[in-house]
Short mmCIF file of C-alpha atoms in Angstrom, two decimals:
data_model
loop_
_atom_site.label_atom_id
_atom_site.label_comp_id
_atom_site.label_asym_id
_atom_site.label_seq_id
_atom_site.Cartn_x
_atom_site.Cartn_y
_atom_site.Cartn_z
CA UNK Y 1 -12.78 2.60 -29.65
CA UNK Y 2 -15.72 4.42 -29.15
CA UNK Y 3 -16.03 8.53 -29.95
CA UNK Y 4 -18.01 11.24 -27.67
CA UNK Y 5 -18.25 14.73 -27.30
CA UNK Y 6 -17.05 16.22 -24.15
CA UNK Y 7 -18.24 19.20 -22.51
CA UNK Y 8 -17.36 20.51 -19.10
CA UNK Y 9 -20.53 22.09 -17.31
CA UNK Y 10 -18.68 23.41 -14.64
CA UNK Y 11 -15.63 23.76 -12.71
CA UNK Y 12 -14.87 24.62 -8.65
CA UNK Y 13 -11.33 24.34 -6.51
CA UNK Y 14 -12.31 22.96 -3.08
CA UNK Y 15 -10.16 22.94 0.33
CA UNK Y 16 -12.30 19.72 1.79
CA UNK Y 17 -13.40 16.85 -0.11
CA UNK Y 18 -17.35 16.87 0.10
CA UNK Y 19 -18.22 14.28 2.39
CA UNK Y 20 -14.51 13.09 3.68
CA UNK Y 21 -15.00 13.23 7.77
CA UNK Y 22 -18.05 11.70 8.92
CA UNK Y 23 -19.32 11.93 12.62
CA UNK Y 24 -17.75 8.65 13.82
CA UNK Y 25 -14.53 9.96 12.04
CA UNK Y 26 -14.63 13.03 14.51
CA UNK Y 27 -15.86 10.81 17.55
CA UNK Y 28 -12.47 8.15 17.01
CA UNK Y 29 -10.43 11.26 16.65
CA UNK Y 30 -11.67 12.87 19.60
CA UNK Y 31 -11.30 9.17 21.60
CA UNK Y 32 -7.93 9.05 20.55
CA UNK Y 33 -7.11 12.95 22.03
CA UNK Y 34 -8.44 11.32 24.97
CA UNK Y 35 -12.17 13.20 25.16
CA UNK Y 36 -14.13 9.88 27.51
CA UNK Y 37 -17.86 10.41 25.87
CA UNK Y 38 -17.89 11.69 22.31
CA UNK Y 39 -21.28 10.07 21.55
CA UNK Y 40 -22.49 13.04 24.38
CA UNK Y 41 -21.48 15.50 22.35
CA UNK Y 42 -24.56 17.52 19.57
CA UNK Y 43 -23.55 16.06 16.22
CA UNK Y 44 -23.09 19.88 14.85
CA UNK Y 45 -20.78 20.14 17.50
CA UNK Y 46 -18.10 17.15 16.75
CA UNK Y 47 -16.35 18.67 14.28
CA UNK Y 48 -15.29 21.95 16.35
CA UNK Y 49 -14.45 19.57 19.58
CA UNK Y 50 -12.36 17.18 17.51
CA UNK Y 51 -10.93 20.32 15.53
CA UNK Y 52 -10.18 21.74 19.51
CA UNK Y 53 -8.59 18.54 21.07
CA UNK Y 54 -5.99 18.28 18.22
CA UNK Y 55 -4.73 21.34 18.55
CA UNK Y 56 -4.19 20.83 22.25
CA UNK Y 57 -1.49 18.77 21.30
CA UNK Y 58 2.08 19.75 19.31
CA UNK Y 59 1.30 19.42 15.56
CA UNK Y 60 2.86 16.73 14.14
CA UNK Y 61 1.40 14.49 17.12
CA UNK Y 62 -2.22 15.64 15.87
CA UNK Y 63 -1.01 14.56 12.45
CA UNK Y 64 -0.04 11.13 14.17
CA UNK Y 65 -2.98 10.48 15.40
CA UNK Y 66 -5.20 11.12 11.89
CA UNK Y 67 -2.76 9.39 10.15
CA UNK Y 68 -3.41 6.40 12.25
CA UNK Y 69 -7.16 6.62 12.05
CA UNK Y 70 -6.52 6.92 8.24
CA UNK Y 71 -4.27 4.46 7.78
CA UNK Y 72 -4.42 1.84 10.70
CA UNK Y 73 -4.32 -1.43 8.06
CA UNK Y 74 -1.72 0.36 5.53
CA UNK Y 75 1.09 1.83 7.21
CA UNK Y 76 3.55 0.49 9.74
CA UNK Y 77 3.64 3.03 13.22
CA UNK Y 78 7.03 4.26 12.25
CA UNK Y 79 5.49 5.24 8.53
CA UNK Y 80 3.35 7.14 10.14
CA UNK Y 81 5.37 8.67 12.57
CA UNK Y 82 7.66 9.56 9.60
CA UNK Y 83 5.12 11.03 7.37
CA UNK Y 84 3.39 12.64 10.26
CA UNK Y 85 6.58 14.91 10.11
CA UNK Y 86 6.67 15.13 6.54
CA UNK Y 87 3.37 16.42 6.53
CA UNK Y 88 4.24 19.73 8.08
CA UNK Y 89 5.57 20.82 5.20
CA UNK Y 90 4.84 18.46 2.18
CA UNK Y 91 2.09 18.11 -0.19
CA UNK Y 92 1.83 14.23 0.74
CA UNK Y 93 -1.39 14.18 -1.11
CA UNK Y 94 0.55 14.68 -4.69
CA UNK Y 95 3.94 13.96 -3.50
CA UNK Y 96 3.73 10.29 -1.75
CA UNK Y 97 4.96 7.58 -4.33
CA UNK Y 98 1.55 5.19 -3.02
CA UNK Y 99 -1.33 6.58 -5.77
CA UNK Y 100 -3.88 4.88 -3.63
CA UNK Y 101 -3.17 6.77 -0.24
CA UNK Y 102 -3.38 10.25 -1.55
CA UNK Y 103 -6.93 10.93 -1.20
CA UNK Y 104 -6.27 9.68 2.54
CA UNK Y 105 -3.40 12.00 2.49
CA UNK Y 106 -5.70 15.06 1.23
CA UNK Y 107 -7.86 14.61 3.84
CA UNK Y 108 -5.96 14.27 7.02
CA UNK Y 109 -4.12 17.67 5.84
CA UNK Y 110 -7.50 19.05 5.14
CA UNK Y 111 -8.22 18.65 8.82
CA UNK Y 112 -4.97 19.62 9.92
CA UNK Y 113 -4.50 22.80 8.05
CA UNK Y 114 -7.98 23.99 9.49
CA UNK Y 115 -7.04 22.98 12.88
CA UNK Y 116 -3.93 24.85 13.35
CA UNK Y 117 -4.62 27.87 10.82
CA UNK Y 118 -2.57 27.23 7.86
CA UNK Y 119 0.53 25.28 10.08
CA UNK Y 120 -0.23 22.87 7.23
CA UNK Y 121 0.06 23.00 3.14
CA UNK Y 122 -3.31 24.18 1.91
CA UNK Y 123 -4.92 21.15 0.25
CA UNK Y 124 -6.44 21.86 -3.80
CA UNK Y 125 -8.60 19.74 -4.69
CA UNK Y 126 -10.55 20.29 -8.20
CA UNK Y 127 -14.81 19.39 -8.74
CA UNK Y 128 -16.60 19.56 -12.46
CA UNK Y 129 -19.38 18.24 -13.86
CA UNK Y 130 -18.88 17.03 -17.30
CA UNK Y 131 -21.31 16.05 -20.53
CA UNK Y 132 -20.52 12.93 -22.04
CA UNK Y 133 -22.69 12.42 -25.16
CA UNK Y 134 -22.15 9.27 -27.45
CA UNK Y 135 -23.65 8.43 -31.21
CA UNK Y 136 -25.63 5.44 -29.71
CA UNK Y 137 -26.38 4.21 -26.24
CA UNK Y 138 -24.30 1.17 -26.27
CA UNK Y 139 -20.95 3.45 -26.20
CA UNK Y 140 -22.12 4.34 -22.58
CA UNK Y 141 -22.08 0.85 -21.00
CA UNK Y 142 -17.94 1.28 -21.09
CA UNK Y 143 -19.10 3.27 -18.19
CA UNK Y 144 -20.64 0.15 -16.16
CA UNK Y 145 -17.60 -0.89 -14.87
CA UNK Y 146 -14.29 0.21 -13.94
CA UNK Y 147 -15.52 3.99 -15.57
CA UNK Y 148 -12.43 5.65 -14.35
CA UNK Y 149 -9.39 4.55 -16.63
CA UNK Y 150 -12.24 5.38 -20.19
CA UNK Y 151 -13.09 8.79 -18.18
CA UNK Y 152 -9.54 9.58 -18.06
CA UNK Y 153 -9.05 9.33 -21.70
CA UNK Y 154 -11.66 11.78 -22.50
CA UNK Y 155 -10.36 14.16 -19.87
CA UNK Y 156 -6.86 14.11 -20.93
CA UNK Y 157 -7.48 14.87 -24.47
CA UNK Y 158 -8.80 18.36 -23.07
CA UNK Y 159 -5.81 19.26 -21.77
CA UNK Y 160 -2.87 20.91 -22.74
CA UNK Y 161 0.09 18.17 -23.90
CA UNK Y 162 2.30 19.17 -21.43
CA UNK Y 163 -0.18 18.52 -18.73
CA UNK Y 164 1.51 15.98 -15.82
CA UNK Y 165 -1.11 13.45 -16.64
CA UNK Y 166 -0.29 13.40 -19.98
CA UNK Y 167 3.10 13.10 -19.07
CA UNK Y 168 3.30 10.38 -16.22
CA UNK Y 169 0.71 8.10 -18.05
CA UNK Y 170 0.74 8.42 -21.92
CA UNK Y 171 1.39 4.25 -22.16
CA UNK Y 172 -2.16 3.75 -19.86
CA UNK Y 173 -3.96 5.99 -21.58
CA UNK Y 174 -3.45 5.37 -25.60
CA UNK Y 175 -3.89 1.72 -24.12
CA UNK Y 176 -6.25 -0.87 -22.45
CA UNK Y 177 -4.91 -0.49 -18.56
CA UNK Y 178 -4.75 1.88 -16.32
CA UNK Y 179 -4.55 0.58 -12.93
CA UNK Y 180 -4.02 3.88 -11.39
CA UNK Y 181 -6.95 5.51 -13.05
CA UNK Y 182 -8.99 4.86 -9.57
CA UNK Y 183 -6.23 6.86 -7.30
CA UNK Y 184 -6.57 9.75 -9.62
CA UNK Y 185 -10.46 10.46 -9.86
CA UNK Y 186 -11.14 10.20 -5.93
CA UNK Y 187 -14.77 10.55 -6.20
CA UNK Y 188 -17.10 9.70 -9.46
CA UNK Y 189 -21.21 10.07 -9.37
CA UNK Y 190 -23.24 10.22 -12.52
CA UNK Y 191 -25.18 13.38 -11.99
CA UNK Y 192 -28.08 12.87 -15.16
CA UNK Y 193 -28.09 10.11 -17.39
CA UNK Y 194 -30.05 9.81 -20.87
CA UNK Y 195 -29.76 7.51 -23.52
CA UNK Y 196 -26.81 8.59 -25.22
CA UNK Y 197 -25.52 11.02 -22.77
CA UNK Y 198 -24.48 11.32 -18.67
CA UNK Y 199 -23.43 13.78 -16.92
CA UNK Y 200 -20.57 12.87 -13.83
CA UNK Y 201 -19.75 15.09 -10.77
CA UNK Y 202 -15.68 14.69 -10.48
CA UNK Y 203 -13.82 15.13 -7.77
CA UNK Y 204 -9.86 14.69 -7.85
CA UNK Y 205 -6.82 16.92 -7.03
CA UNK Y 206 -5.81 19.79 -8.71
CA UNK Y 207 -2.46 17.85 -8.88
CA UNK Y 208 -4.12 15.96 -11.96
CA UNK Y 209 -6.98 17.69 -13.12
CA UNK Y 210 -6.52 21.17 -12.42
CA UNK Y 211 -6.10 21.63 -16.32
CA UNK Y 212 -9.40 20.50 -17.46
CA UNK Y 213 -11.14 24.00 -16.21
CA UNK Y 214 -9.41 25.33 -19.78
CA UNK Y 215 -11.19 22.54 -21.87
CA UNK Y 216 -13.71 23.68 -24.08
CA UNK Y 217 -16.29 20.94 -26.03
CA UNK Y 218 -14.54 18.63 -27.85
CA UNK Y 219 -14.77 15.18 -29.63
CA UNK Y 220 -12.97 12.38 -28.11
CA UNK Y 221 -11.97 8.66 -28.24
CA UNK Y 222 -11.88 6.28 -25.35
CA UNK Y 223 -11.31 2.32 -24.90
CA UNK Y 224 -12.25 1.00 -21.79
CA UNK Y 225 -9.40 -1.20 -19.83
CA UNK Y 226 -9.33 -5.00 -21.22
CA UNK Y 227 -6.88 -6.40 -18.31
CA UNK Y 228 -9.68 -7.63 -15.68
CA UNK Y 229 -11.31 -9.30 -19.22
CA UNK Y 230 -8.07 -10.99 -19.91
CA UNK Y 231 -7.34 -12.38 -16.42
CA UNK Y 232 -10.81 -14.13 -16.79
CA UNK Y 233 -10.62 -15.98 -19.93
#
C-alpha cells in the first residue's frame, strides 16, 4: 500500500478526443464514401471532405461505414449494422456493455455529431492534469506498468461515494485487479516527472470521471494490480 497526495492541476470537458482521427483515418473514410484519390487531397483539407462525403449519405449509413473502419476485427457486419442504428440516439460510448470499445464508440459519434449538426448525442469527454507526490521515489515505480488500475484508486477517493465508479467497481478498487481500469482512462501521458512526484494528462469520459473536477488535494492510498504477477509465478 503505498500513500500520496493528490492534487488536480486542472480540469477541461472536451467534444473530440485530442488526437482520435488521423489523416489516413479521414482518407479510408473518404475511400469508403467512394471519393477515387484521397491522397490528392491538402492534408488541412481531409477532414472537411471526409466530414462532406458522409453526410451525402442517410445517417445511420455514415455511422456504418465509421463503425466498420473502427471496428473491422471486433464486430460482426450485422453488430454494426445494429449499433449503427443505435447510435442515432444512444450514448454507445457509456452505454455499450464491451468497456474496451467505448473510446471507439466516442469517437465515431464525435465525427458523426459534427457531420450532421447535432443528428447525433453530443459526446463528453473529461481532460485533467493531476499531481501525484509520494514520501519516497520508489512509491512511483507502481506507475511503470499497468499505471491505470493504481491511478484509479487515487482518483476515486476524490470523489463523492455515490460516484458510478465507486459504485460499479468498489471490489477492483479496494483490491489487486482491475482489468477494466484500461477501458476507463482512454488516454494517460506523464506530463512532468520528479523524484517523488509526476504529473499525468488524463483523458476519459465524463461518464467516469466527470466527478473528479470537485476534488480538492487530498492524501490517498493505492496498490498496484498483483494478477499479471500471479499468472507468472
Amino acid at each position: 500500500m503505498y500513500t500520496f497526495t493528490v492534487e488536480r492541476l486542472s480540469f477541461d470537458t472536451l467534444t473530440e478526443l485530442p488526437n482520435s482521427w488521423q489523416p489516413q483515418d479521414y482518407k479510408a473514410l473518404l475511400v469508403k464514401t467512394g471519393y477515387d484519390n484521397p491522397s490528392e487531397i491538402a492534408p488541412n483539407e481531409l477532414k472537411d471532405m471526409a466530414l462532406m462525403g458522409l453526410t451525402d449519405l442517410e445517417p445511420a449509413e455514415s455511422a456504418q461505414l465509421v463503425l466498420e473502419h473502427l471496428f473491422a476485427d471486433q464486430l460482426t457486419e450485422g453488430q454494426i449494422e445494429n449499433l449503427a442504428h443505435q447510435m442515432l440516439t444512444e450514448k454507445l460510448w457509456e452505454e455499450n456493455p464491451e468497456l474496451d470499445q467505448h473510446q471507439g464508440f466516442f469517437k465515431a459519434t464525435q465525427l458523426l455529431y459534427t457531420a450532421y449538426n447535432g443528428k447525433f448525442p453530443r459526446a463528453e469527454a473529461v481532460q485533467f492534469q493531476v499531481k501525484l507526490t509520494a514520501p519516497d521515489a520508489e512509491a512511483l515505480t507502481i506507475f511503470d506498468e499497468a499505471p491505470e488500475a493504481p491511478l484509479l484508486r487515487l482518483l476515486a477517493q476524490g470523489m463523492p461515494d455515490n460516484t458510478l465508479l465507486k459504485r460499479l467497481f468498489h471490489e477492483q478498487l479496494d483490491g489487486t485487479s482491475f482489468p477494466e481500469a484500461p477501458a476507463i482512462i482512454w488516454q494517460l501521458t506523464p506530463a512532468k516527472q520528479e523524484e517523488t512526484s509526476v504529473v499525468f494528462d488524463v483523458v476519459s469520459s465524463a461518464y467516469w470521471l466527470d466527478d473528479f473536477k470537485y476534488a480538492d488535494t487530498y492524501e490517498a492510498t493505492t496498490q498496484p494490480d498483483t494478477t499479471a504477477n500471479s499468472a507468472e509465478e
